Amino acid sequence: MLDLRRLRLLRELHARGTMHGAARALGYTPSAISQQLAVLEREAGAKLLERTGRTVRLTDAGQALVRHAAVLLDGLEAAEAEVAAIAAGHPAGVVRVSAFQSAFLQIVAPAVATLGASHPGIRVEVTEAEVEESIPALRLRQLDAVVGDEYAGQPRPVHADLTRESLVHEQVRLVLPESHPQAGNAKVRMADLAGERWAACQPGTGHRNMQIRACRDLGHFEPDLRYASDDFLILVEMVRTAGACALLPDLVLGYGVPGVAVRPLAEGPIDREVFLLTRATRTPAVEAVAAALHEAAMA
């Protein structure tokens, strides 16, 4: 009989591509992963892996097992959730959520507070993380829900095994030091900021890509990106104290940002959507968390 824990190892290996990657993700040693997958091959009675240099490729039999593993793991998760709910008399269990910083503060934290009163049997564990790293973890069942964002013109990949729901639609605005020459204008042209220093999120994030695109497409210049942080409040502080410019969404600016000027772009708005991602098959506990996140986003 095939062991579900070993099937999960195989699925992780398929996603990561190397024994070391799978081992880091699951907290195993590479040798332990290798030994467990050797046992899985004996259980399956077929060769599941082919090594090509430092990487490992799944055979056709291995690919087939990975597809079935997803269905089996969904079923196991649903069974565990149903038993927990029956035992508790209401939705119960652990729901692991990730969110980027501003959504964490403005949406997730209020939702967790609401759930503490309305669904005491649900334990919500929340991690601050960018959507780029969270989506693979969601698909591999290391997370149950992801609050992510998407900027206009930069669509996120679509995954058939995930469900996406919109939480907030908002605009991105220009943030300047109060003393900046353009701060007195009702709207600011990007072309007038060509010589400025900029603060943005880390390379590879949607926010940084949006800011580079805006400078290139609207202002026709290459931005001088001097300050990098995935903490939007740090970016605001670099505007206030270091004289940087930044493009930041309303969810951040809703806190009020003294010492800076917030202006719309003369070229027109840049839109951002904040969304919720879950696996297509949801437990009652995940449904309850999703409802709370929607409620908090509308508040």
PDB file of C-alpha atoms in Angstrom:
ATOM      1  CA  MET A   1       0.000   0.000   0.000  1.00  0.00           C
ATOM      2  CA  LEU A   2       1.256   3.482  -0.866  1.00  0.00           C
ATOM      3  CA  ASP A   3       2.095   5.760   2.055  1.00  0.00           C
ATOM      4  CA  LEU A   4       0.546   9.261   1.880  1.00  0.00           C
ATOM      5  CA  ARG A   5       3.504  10.834   3.649  1.00  0.00           C
ATOM      6  CA  ARG A   6       5.862   9.480   1.012  1.00  0.00           C
ATOM      7  CA  LEU A   7       3.514  10.648  -1.744  1.00  0.00           C
ATOM      8  CA  ARG A   8       3.768  14.127  -0.280  1.00  0.00           C
ATOM      9  CA  LEU A   9       7.565  13.879  -0.456  1.00  0.00           C
ATOM     10  CA  LEU A  10       7.302  12.898  -4.111  1.00  0.00           C
ATOM     11  CA  ARG A  11       5.013  15.849  -4.835  1.00  0.00           C
ATOM     12  CA  GLU A  12       7.397  18.216  -3.073  1.00  0.00           C
ATOM     13  CA  LEU A  13      10.343  16.867  -5.028  1.00  0.00           C
ATOM     14  CA  HIS A  14       8.416  17.347  -8.268  1.00  0.00           C
ATOM     15  CA  ALA A  15       7.741  20.991  -7.342  1.00  0.00           C
ATOM     16  CA  ARG A  16      11.268  21.806  -6.123  1.00  0.00           C
ATOM     17  CA  GLY A  17      13.300  19.863  -8.686  1.00  0.00           C
ATOM     18  CA  THR A  18      16.092  18.786  -6.320  1.00  0.00           C
ATOM     19  CA  MET A  19      16.446  16.647  -3.201  1.00  0.00           C
ATOM     20  CA  HIS A  20      18.007  19.588  -1.377  1.00  0.00           C
ATOM     21  CA  GLY A  21      15.103  21.864  -2.277  1.00  0.00           C
ATOM     22  CA  ALA A  22      12.530  19.357  -1.091  1.00  0.00           C
ATOM     23  CA  ALA A  23      14.536  18.710   2.069  1.00  0.00           C
ATOM     24  CA  ARG A  24      14.721  22.429   2.943  1.00  0.00           C
ATOM     25  CA  ALA A  25      10.993  22.876   2.385  1.00  0.00           C
ATOM     26  CA  LEU A  26      10.006  19.941   4.588  1.00  0.00           C
ATOM     27  CA  GLY A  27      12.721  20.068   7.244  1.00  0.00           C
ATOM     28  CA  TYR A  28      14.298  16.742   6.255  1.00  0.00           C
ATOM     29  CA  THR A  29      17.840  15.871   5.238  1.00  0.00           C
ATOM     30  CA  PRO A  30      18.391  15.058   1.553  1.00  0.00           C
ATOM     31  CA  SER A  31      19.437  11.525   2.493  1.00  0.00           C
ATOM     32  CA  ALA A  32      16.185  11.007   4.428  1.00  0.00           C
ATOM     33  CA  ILE A  33      14.168  12.164   1.416  1.00  0.00           C
ATOM     34  CA  SER A  34      16.119   9.824  -0.836  1.00  0.00           C
ATOM     35  CA  GLN A  35      15.594   6.855   1.491  1.00  0.00           C
ATOM     36  CA  GLN A  36      11.847   7.475   1.791  1.00  0.00           C
ATOM     37  CA  LEU A  37      11.428   7.790  -1.966  1.00  0.00           C
ATOM     38  CA  ALA A  38      13.343   4.536  -2.459  1.00  0.00           C
ATOM     39  CA  VAL A  39      10.774   2.884  -0.168  1.00  0.00           C
ATOM     40  CA  LEU A  40       7.978   4.498  -2.207  1.00  0.00           C
ATOM     41  CA  GLU A  41       9.433   3.004  -5.396  1.00  0.00           C
ATOM     42  CA  ARG A  42       9.332  -0.439  -3.807  1.00  0.00           C
ATOM     43  CA  GLU A  43       5.751   0.126  -2.668  1.00  0.00           C
ATOM     44  CA  ALA A  44       4.735   1.270  -6.154  1.00  0.00           C
ATOM     45  CA  GLY A  45       6.657  -1.486  -7.906  1.00  0.00           C
ATOM     46  CA  ALA A  46       7.910   0.992 -10.514  1.00  0.00           C
ATOM     47  CA  LYS A  47      10.811   3.342 -11.116  1.00  0.00           C
ATOM     48  CA  LEU A  48       9.676   6.834 -10.145  1.00  0.00           C
ATOM     49  CA  LEU A  49      12.836   8.963 -10.460  1.00  0.00           C
ATOM     50  CA  GLU A  50      15.585   9.603 -12.989  1.00  0.00           C
ATOM     51  CA  ARG A  51      18.646  11.628 -12.000  1.00  0.00           C
ATOM     52  CA  THR A  52      20.034  14.116 -14.537  1.00  0.00           C
ATOM     53  CA  GLY A  53      23.112  15.769 -13.074  1.00  0.00           C
ATOM     54  CA  ARG A  54      22.126  17.561  -9.878  1.00  0.00           C
ATOM     55  CA  THR A  55      18.424  17.515 -10.621  1.00  0.00           C
ATOM     56  CA  VAL A  56      15.873  14.727 -10.393  1.00  0.00           C
ATOM     57  CA  ARG A  57      13.188  14.118 -12.998  1.00  0.00           C
ATOM     58  CA  LEU A  58      10.049  12.091 -12.465  1.00  0.00           C
ATOM     59  CA  THR A  59       9.348   9.161 -14.773  1.00  0.00           C
ATOM     60  CA  ASP A  60       5.913   8.697 -16.335  1.00  0.00           C
ATOM     61  CA  ALA A  61       4.991   6.526 -13.358  1.00  0.00           C
ATOM     62  CA  GLY A  62       6.220   9.225 -10.991  1.00  0.00           C
ATOM     63  CA  GLN A  63       4.169  11.874 -12.815  1.00  0.00           C
ATOM     64  CA  ALA A  64       1.076   9.693 -12.538  1.00  0.00           C
ATOM     65  CA  LEU A  65       1.590   9.254  -8.805  1.00  0.00           C
ATOM     66  CA  VAL A  66       1.979  13.018  -8.319  1.00  0.00           C
ATOM     67  CA  ARG A  67      -1.362  13.629 -10.052  1.00  0.00           C
ATOM     68  CA  HIS A  68      -3.117  11.068  -7.859  1.00  0.00           C
ATOM     69  CA  ALA A  69      -1.322  12.369  -4.758  1.00  0.00           C
ATOM     70  CA  ALA A  70      -3.029  15.754  -5.154  1.00  0.00           C
ATOM     71  CA  VAL A  71      -6.466  14.100  -5.137  1.00  0.00           C
ATOM     72  CA  LEU A  72      -5.615  11.870  -2.193  1.00  0.00           C
ATOM     73  CA  LEU A  73      -4.208  14.725  -0.120  1.00  0.00           C
ATOM     74  CA  ASP A  74      -7.313  16.811  -0.832  1.00  0.00           C
ATOM     75  CA  GLY A  75      -9.458  13.951   0.379  1.00  0.00           C
ATOM     76  CA  LEU A  76      -7.394  13.477   3.523  1.00  0.00           C
ATOM     77  CA  GLU A  77      -7.555  17.180   4.343  1.00  0.00           C
ATOM     78  CA  ALA A  78     -11.326  17.226   3.888  1.00  0.00           C
ATOM     79  CA  ALA A  79     -11.758  14.120   6.052  1.00  0.00           C
ATOM     80  CA  GLU A  80      -9.645  15.543   8.878  1.00  0.00           C
ATOM     81  CA  ALA A  81     -11.552  18.829   8.757  1.00  0.00           C
ATOM     82  CA  GLU A  82     -14.955  17.115   8.818  1.00  0.00           C
ATOM     83  CA  VAL A  83     -14.029  14.939  11.787  1.00  0.00           C
ATOM     84  CA  ALA A  84     -12.651  17.955  13.667  1.00  0.00           C
ATOM     85  CA  ALA A  85     -15.828  19.939  12.946  1.00  0.00           C
ATOM     86  CA  ILE A  86     -18.081  17.078  14.107  1.00  0.00           C
ATOM     87  CA  ALA A  87     -16.067  16.628  17.294  1.00  0.00           C
ATOM     88  CA  ALA A  88     -16.128  20.353  18.077  1.00  0.00           C
ATOM     89  CA  GLY A  89     -19.707  20.955  16.933  1.00  0.00           C
ATOM     90  CA  HIS A  90     -18.565  23.816  14.676  1.00  0.00           C
ATOM     91  CA  PRO A  91     -15.789  24.542  12.117  1.00  0.00           C
ATOM     92  CA  ALA A  92     -12.457  23.740  13.717  1.00  0.00           C
ATOM     93  CA  GLY A  93      -8.828  23.153  12.868  1.00  0.00           C
ATOM     94  CA  VAL A  94      -5.694  25.040  11.846  1.00  0.00           C
ATOM     95  CA  VAL A  95      -5.777  27.490   8.932  1.00  0.00           C
ATOM     96  CA  ARG A  96      -2.402  28.834   7.772  1.00  0.00           C
ATOM     97  CA  VAL A  97      -2.540  32.229   6.062  1.00  0.00           C
ATOM     98  CA  SER A  98       0.124  34.397   4.439  1.00  0.00           C
ATOM     99  CA  ALA A  99      -0.199  38.064   3.500  1.00  0.00           C
ATOM    100  CA  PHE A 100       2.003  40.950   2.475  1.00  0.00           C
ATOM    101  CA  GLN A 101       2.536  43.649   5.098  1.00  0.00           C
ATOM    102  CA  SER A 102      -0.187  46.228   4.399  1.00  0.00           C
ATOM    103  CA  ALA A 103      -2.857  43.562   3.853  1.00  0.00           C
ATOM    104  CA  PHE A 104      -1.655  41.817   7.032  1.00  0.00           C
ATOM    105  CA  LEU A 105      -2.235  45.004   9.030  1.00  0.00           C
ATOM    106  CA  GLN A 106      -5.432  46.275   7.430  1.00  0.00           C
ATOM    107  CA  ILE A 107      -7.274  43.056   6.489  1.00  0.00           C
ATOM    108  CA  VAL A 108      -5.816  39.928   8.086  1.00  0.00           C
ATOM    109  CA  ALA A 109      -5.312  41.212  11.640  1.00  0.00           C
ATOM    110  CA  PRO A 110      -8.924  42.457  11.968  1.00  0.00           C
ATOM    111  CA  ALA A 111     -10.190  39.179  10.477  1.00  0.00           C
ATOM    112  CA  VAL A 112      -8.200  37.150  13.025  1.00  0.00           C
ATOM    113  CA  ALA A 113      -9.684  39.231  15.844  1.00  0.00           C
ATOM    114  CA  THR A 114     -13.219  38.599  14.526  1.00  0.00           C
ATOM    115  CA  LEU A 115     -12.597  34.871  14.155  1.00  0.00           C
ATOM    116  CA  GLY A 116     -11.338  34.640  17.725  1.00  0.00           C
ATOM    117  CA  ALA A 117     -14.806  35.599  18.907  1.00  0.00           C
ATOM    118  CA  SER A 118     -16.970  33.937  16.248  1.00  0.00           C
ATOM    119  CA  HIS A 119     -15.031  30.687  15.659  1.00  0.00           C
ATOM    120  CA  PRO A 120     -12.931  29.849  18.731  1.00  0.00           C
ATOM    121  CA  GLY A 121     -12.281  26.345  17.386  1.00  0.00           C
ATOM    122  CA  ILE A 122     -10.275  27.697  14.463  1.00  0.00           C
ATOM    123  CA  ARG A 123      -6.595  28.323  15.071  1.00  0.00           C
ATOM    124  CA  VAL A 124      -5.349  30.893  12.528  1.00  0.00           C
ATOM    125  CA  GLU A 125      -1.594  30.975  11.944  1.00  0.00           C
ATOM    126  CA  VAL A 126      -0.440  33.993   9.912  1.00  0.00           C
ATOM    127  CA  THR A 127       2.890  34.635   8.202  1.00  0.00           C
ATOM    128  CA  GLU A 128       4.054  37.807   6.468  1.00  0.00           C
ATOM    129  CA  ALA A 129       5.248  36.851   2.983  1.00  0.00           C
ATOM    130  CA  GLU A 130       5.098  38.117  -0.580  1.00  0.00           C
ATOM    131  CA  VAL A 131       2.754  36.367  -2.986  1.00  0.00           C
ATOM    132  CA  GLU A 132       5.629  35.146  -5.183  1.00  0.00           C
ATOM    133  CA  GLU A 133       6.823  32.783  -2.453  1.00  0.00           C
ATOM    134  CA  SER A 134       3.393  32.043  -0.988  1.00  0.00           C
ATOM    135  CA  ILE A 135       1.659  30.560  -4.040  1.00  0.00           C
ATOM    136  CA  PRO A 136       3.996  27.526  -4.290  1.00  0.00           C
ATOM    137  CA  ALA A 137       3.530  26.930  -0.551  1.00  0.00           C
ATOM    138  CA  LEU A 138      -0.255  27.085  -0.969  1.00  0.00           C
ATOM    139  CA  ARG A 139      -0.202  24.540  -3.784  1.00  0.00           C
ATOM    140  CA  LEU A 140       1.992  22.250  -1.677  1.00  0.00           C
ATOM    141  CA  ARG A 141      -0.350  22.524   1.343  1.00  0.00           C
ATOM    142  CA  GLN A 142       2.115  24.389   3.500  1.00  0.00           C
ATOM    143  CA  LEU A 143      -0.418  27.243   3.506  1.00  0.00           C
ATOM    144  CA  ASP A 144      -4.227  27.235   3.298  1.00  0.00           C
ATOM    145  CA  ALA A 145      -4.879  30.806   2.157  1.00  0.00           C
ATOM    146  CA  VAL A 146      -2.825  33.571   0.563  1.00  0.00           C
ATOM    147  CA  VAL A 147      -3.636  37.274   0.438  1.00  0.00           C
ATOM    148  CA  GLY A 148      -1.785  38.618  -2.590  1.00  0.00           C
ATOM    149  CA  ASP A 149      -1.804  41.547  -4.979  1.00  0.00           C
ATOM    150  CA  GLU A 150      -1.764  42.189  -8.707  1.00  0.00           C
ATOM    151  CA  TYR A 151      -0.891  45.455 -10.440  1.00  0.00           C
ATOM    152  CA  ALA A 152      -2.565  46.516 -13.682  1.00  0.00           C
ATOM    153  CA  GLY A 153      -0.724  45.129 -16.698  1.00  0.00           C
ATOM    154  CA  GLN A 154       1.138  42.526 -14.620  1.00  0.00           C
ATOM    155  CA  PRO A 155      -1.210  39.519 -14.407  1.00  0.00           C
ATOM    156  CA  ARG A 156      -0.368  36.739 -11.986  1.00  0.00           C
ATOM    157  CA  PRO A 157      -0.249  33.152 -13.286  1.00  0.00           C
ATOM    158  CA  VAL A 158      -3.561  31.289 -13.269  1.00  0.00           C
ATOM    159  CA  HIS A 159      -3.595  27.881 -11.531  1.00  0.00           C
ATOM    160  CA  ALA A 160      -6.481  25.489 -12.157  1.00  0.00           C
ATOM    161  CA  ASP A 161      -6.169  23.994  -8.657  1.00  0.00           C
ATOM    162  CA  LEU A 162      -6.564  27.372  -6.909  1.00  0.00           C
ATOM    163  CA  THR A 163      -9.580  29.631  -6.361  1.00  0.00           C
ATOM    164  CA  ARG A 164      -9.107  33.411  -6.545  1.00  0.00           C
ATOM    165  CA  GLU A 165     -11.480  35.999  -5.053  1.00  0.00           C
ATOM    166  CA  SER A 166     -11.120  39.773  -5.109  1.00  0.00           C
ATOM    167  CA  LEU A 167     -10.865  41.549  -1.750  1.00  0.00           C
ATOM    168  CA  VAL A 168      -9.978  45.175  -2.614  1.00  0.00           C
ATOM    169  CA  HIS A 169      -9.571  47.304  -5.747  1.00  0.00           C
ATOM    170  CA  GLU A 170      -7.435  50.395  -5.172  1.00  0.00           C
ATOM    171  CA  GLN A 171      -5.123  52.924  -6.794  1.00  0.00           C
ATOM    172  CA  VAL A 172      -1.381  53.497  -6.598  1.00  0.00           C
ATOM    173  CA  ARG A 173      -0.315  57.069  -5.861  1.00  0.00           C
ATOM    174  CA  LEU A 174       2.918  59.042  -5.979  1.00  0.00           C
ATOM    175  CA  VAL A 175       4.501  59.781  -2.597  1.00  0.00           C
ATOM    176  CA  LEU A 176       6.939  62.718  -2.405  1.00  0.00           C
ATOM    177  CA  PRO A 177       8.741  64.608   0.357  1.00  0.00           C
ATOM    178  CA  GLU A 178       6.656  67.593   1.473  1.00  0.00           C
ATOM    179  CA  SER A 179       9.481  69.904   0.409  1.00  0.00           C
ATOM    180  CA  HIS A 180       9.710  68.500  -3.127  1.00  0.00           C
ATOM    181  CA  PRO A 181       9.185  71.113  -5.898  1.00  0.00           C
ATOM    182  CA  GLN A 182       6.396  68.980  -7.414  1.00  0.00           C
ATOM    183  CA  ALA A 183       4.546  68.609  -4.105  1.00  0.00           C
ATOM    184  CA  GLY A 184       2.625  71.850  -4.744  1.00  0.00           C
ATOM    185  CA  ASN A 185       1.020  70.486  -7.918  1.00  0.00           C
ATOM    186  CA  ALA A 186      -2.415  68.849  -7.863  1.00  0.00           C
ATOM    187  CA  LYS A 187      -1.077  66.139 -10.193  1.00  0.00           C
ATOM    188  CA  VAL A 188       2.504  65.197 -11.058  1.00  0.00           C
ATOM    189  CA  ARG A 189       3.940  64.071 -14.389  1.00  0.00           C
ATOM    190  CA  MET A 190       6.279  61.096 -14.173  1.00  0.00           C
ATOM    191  CA  ALA A 191       8.585  62.744 -16.732  1.00  0.00           C
ATOM    192  CA  ASP A 192       9.258  65.529 -14.197  1.00  0.00           C
ATOM    193  CA  LEU A 193      10.758  62.970 -11.784  1.00  0.00           C
ATOM    194  CA  ALA A 194      13.441  61.556 -14.073  1.00  0.00           C
ATOM    195  CA  GLY A 195      16.356  62.667 -11.901  1.00  0.00           C
ATOM    196  CA  GLU A 196      14.948  61.503  -8.575  1.00  0.00           C
ATOM    197  CA  ARG A 197      16.014  58.610  -6.354  1.00  0.00           C
ATOM    198  CA  TRP A 198      13.348  55.957  -5.760  1.00  0.00           C
ATOM    199  CA  ALA A 199      12.301  53.546  -3.020  1.00  0.00           C
ATOM    200  CA  ALA A 200      10.635  50.247  -3.991  1.00  0.00           C
ATOM    201  CA  CYS A 201      10.165  46.657  -2.879  1.00  0.00           C
ATOM    202  CA  GLN A 202      12.788  43.972  -3.402  1.00  0.00           C
ATOM    203  CA  PRO A 203      13.736  42.730  -6.909  1.00  0.00           C
ATOM    204  CA  GLY A 204      11.374  40.105  -8.300  1.00  0.00           C
ATOM    205  CA  THR A 205       8.260  41.507  -6.595  1.00  0.00           C
ATOM    206  CA  GLY A 206       5.188  42.839  -8.346  1.00  0.00           C
ATOM    207  CA  HIS A 207       5.577  46.236  -6.692  1.00  0.00           C
ATOM    208  CA  ARG A 208       9.118  46.752  -7.943  1.00  0.00           C
ATOM    209  CA  ASN A 209       8.167  45.644 -11.454  1.00  0.00           C
ATOM    210  CA  MET A 210       5.216  48.066 -11.399  1.00  0.00           C
ATOM    211  CA  GLN A 211       7.430  50.965 -10.366  1.00  0.00           C
ATOM    212  CA  ILE A 212      10.004  50.244 -13.064  1.00  0.00           C
ATOM    213  CA  ARG A 213       7.248  49.947 -15.699  1.00  0.00           C
ATOM    214  CA  ALA A 214       5.674  53.235 -14.609  1.00  0.00           C
ATOM    215  CA  CYS A 215       8.978  55.103 -14.857  1.00  0.00           C
ATOM    216  CA  ARG A 216       9.783  53.610 -18.248  1.00  0.00           C
ATOM    217  CA  ASP A 217       6.305  53.693 -19.839  1.00  0.00           C
ATOM    218  CA  LEU A 218       4.947  56.929 -18.353  1.00  0.00           C
ATOM    219  CA  GLY A 219       8.085  58.936 -17.661  1.00  0.00           C
ATOM    220  CA  HIS A 220      10.395  57.475 -20.348  1.00  0.00           C
ATOM    221  CA  PHE A 221      13.357  57.141 -17.969  1.00  0.00           C
ATOM    222  CA  GLU A 222      15.192  54.430 -16.053  1.00  0.00           C
ATOM    223  CA  PRO A 223      14.588  54.862 -12.295  1.00  0.00           C
ATOM    224  CA  ASP A 224      17.435  55.299  -9.825  1.00  0.00           C
ATOM    225  CA  LEU A 225      16.292  52.583  -7.388  1.00  0.00           C
ATOM    226  CA  ARG A 226      18.398  53.221  -4.279  1.00  0.00           C
ATOM    227  CA  TYR A 227      16.256  51.904  -1.425  1.00  0.00           C
ATOM    228  CA  ALA A 228      14.669  48.454  -1.308  1.00  0.00           C
ATOM    229  CA  SER A 229      12.342  46.938   1.305  1.00  0.00           C
ATOM    230  CA  ASP A 230       9.204  44.814   1.250  1.00  0.00           C
ATOM    231  CA  ASP A 231       8.039  46.833   4.261  1.00  0.00           C
ATOM    232  CA  PHE A 232       5.928  49.661   2.824  1.00  0.00           C
ATOM    233  CA  LEU A 233       6.263  51.683   6.035  1.00  0.00           C
ATOM    234  CA  ILE A 234      10.041  51.662   5.559  1.00  0.00           C
ATOM    235  CA  LEU A 235       9.539  52.954   2.013  1.00  0.00           C
ATOM    236  CA  VAL A 236       7.394  55.805   3.365  1.00  0.00           C
ATOM    237  CA  GLU A 237      10.125  56.631   5.861  1.00  0.00           C
ATOM    238  CA  MET A 238      12.748  56.752   3.085  1.00  0.00           C
ATOM    239  CA  VAL A 239      10.533  59.250   1.288  1.00  0.00           C
ATOM    240  CA  ARG A 240      10.178  61.363   4.418  1.00  0.00           C
ATOM    241  CA  THR A 241      13.780  61.281   5.628  1.00  0.00           C
ATOM    242  CA  ALA A 242      15.962  60.464   2.595  1.00  0.00           C
ATOM    243  CA  GLY A 243      14.119  62.465  -0.056  1.00  0.00           C
ATOM    244  CA  ALA A 244      13.138  59.461  -2.154  1.00  0.00           C
ATOM    245  CA  CYS A 245      10.032  59.126  -4.324  1.00  0.00           C
ATOM    246  CA  ALA A 246       7.790  56.064  -4.308  1.00  0.00           C
ATOM    247  CA  LEU A 247       4.600  54.693  -5.829  1.00  0.00           C
ATOM    248  CA  LEU A 248       2.432  53.254  -3.068  1.00  0.00           C
ATOM    249  CA  PRO A 249      -1.124  51.840  -2.942  1.00  0.00           C
ATOM    250  CA  ASP A 250      -4.039  53.270  -0.968  1.00  0.00           C
ATOM    251  CA  LEU A 251      -3.958  50.372   1.505  1.00  0.00           C
ATOM    252  CA  VAL A 252      -0.622  51.715   2.774  1.00  0.00           C
ATOM    253  CA  LEU A 253      -1.560  55.365   2.649  1.00  0.00           C
ATOM    254  CA  GLY A 254      -4.735  54.779   4.636  1.00  0.00           C
ATOM    255  CA  TYR A 255      -2.674  54.974   7.806  1.00  0.00           C
ATOM    256  CA  GLY A 256      -1.880  58.624   7.204  1.00  0.00           C
ATOM    257  CA  VAL A 257       1.687  59.537   6.367  1.00  0.00           C
ATOM    258  CA  PRO A 258       2.865  62.826   7.935  1.00  0.00           C
ATOM    259  CA  GLY A 259       5.864  64.503   6.382  1.00  0.00           C
ATOM    260  CA  VAL A 260       5.104  63.398   2.830  1.00  0.00           C
ATOM    261  CA  ALA A 261       2.893  64.586  -0.021  1.00  0.00           C
ATOM    262  CA  VAL A 262       0.560  62.122  -1.762  1.00  0.00           C
ATOM    263  CA  ARG A 263      -0.369  63.023  -5.332  1.00  0.00           C
ATOM    264  CA  PRO A 264      -2.117  61.325  -8.276  1.00  0.00           C
ATOM    265  CA  LEU A 265      -0.198  60.856 -11.508  1.00  0.00           C
ATOM    266  CA  ALA A 266      -1.052  63.218 -14.363  1.00  0.00           C
ATOM    267  CA  GLU A 267      -0.849  60.284 -16.790  1.00  0.00           C
ATOM    268  CA  GLY A 268      -3.753  58.526 -15.073  1.00  0.00           C
ATOM    269  CA  PRO A 269      -4.209  55.978 -12.284  1.00  0.00           C
ATOM    270  CA  ILE A 270      -2.320  52.727 -11.761  1.00  0.00           C
ATOM    271  CA  ASP A 271      -4.686  50.101 -10.365  1.00  0.00           C
ATOM    272  CA  ARG A 272      -4.005  47.278  -7.920  1.00  0.00           C
ATOM    273  CA  GLU A 273      -6.186  44.369  -6.839  1.00  0.00           C
ATOM    274  CA  VAL A 274      -5.771  42.634  -3.492  1.00  0.00           C
ATOM    275  CA  PHE A 275      -7.052  39.068  -3.745  1.00  0.00           C
ATOM    276  CA  LEU A 276      -7.517  35.883  -1.760  1.00  0.00           C
ATOM    277  CA  LEU A 277      -6.191  32.561  -3.023  1.00  0.00           C
ATOM    278  CA  THR A 278      -7.160  29.177  -1.619  1.00  0.00           C
ATOM    279  CA  ARG A 279      -7.064  25.657  -2.942  1.00  0.00           C
ATOM    280  CA  ALA A 280     -10.163  24.788  -4.966  1.00  0.00           C
ATOM    281  CA  THR A 281     -11.278  22.301  -2.293  1.00  0.00           C
ATOM    282  CA  ARG A 282     -11.941  24.182   0.952  1.00  0.00           C
ATOM    283  CA  THR A 283     -12.575  22.916   4.441  1.00  0.00           C
ATOM    284  CA  PRO A 284     -15.278  24.566   6.602  1.00  0.00           C
ATOM    285  CA  ALA A 285     -12.537  26.264   8.612  1.00  0.00           C
ATOM    286  CA  VAL A 286     -10.990  27.778   5.462  1.00  0.00           C
ATOM    287  CA  GLU A 287     -14.463  28.924   4.358  1.00  0.00           C
ATOM    288  CA  ALA A 288     -14.914  30.702   7.693  1.00  0.00           C
ATOM    289  CA  VAL A 289     -11.520  32.406   7.396  1.00  0.00           C
ATOM    290  CA  ALA A 290     -12.281  33.474   3.813  1.00  0.00           C
ATOM    291  CA  ALA A 291     -15.596  35.022   4.929  1.00  0.00           C
ATOM    292  CA  ALA A 292     -13.846  36.936   7.708  1.00  0.00           C
ATOM    293  CA  LEU A 293     -11.222  38.277   5.302  1.00  0.00           C
ATOM    294  CA  HIS A 294     -13.935  39.518   2.935  1.00  0.00           C
ATOM    295  CA  GLU A 295     -15.737  41.201   5.814  1.00  0.00           C
ATOM    296  CA  ALA A 296     -12.551  42.904   7.016  1.00  0.00           C
ATOM    297  CA  ALA A 297     -11.703  44.078   3.481  1.00  0.00           C
ATOM    298  CA  MET A 298     -15.120  45.790   3.165  1.00  0.00           C
ATOM    299  CA  ALA A 299     -14.878  47.531   6.549  1.00  0.00           C
TER     300      ALA A 299
END
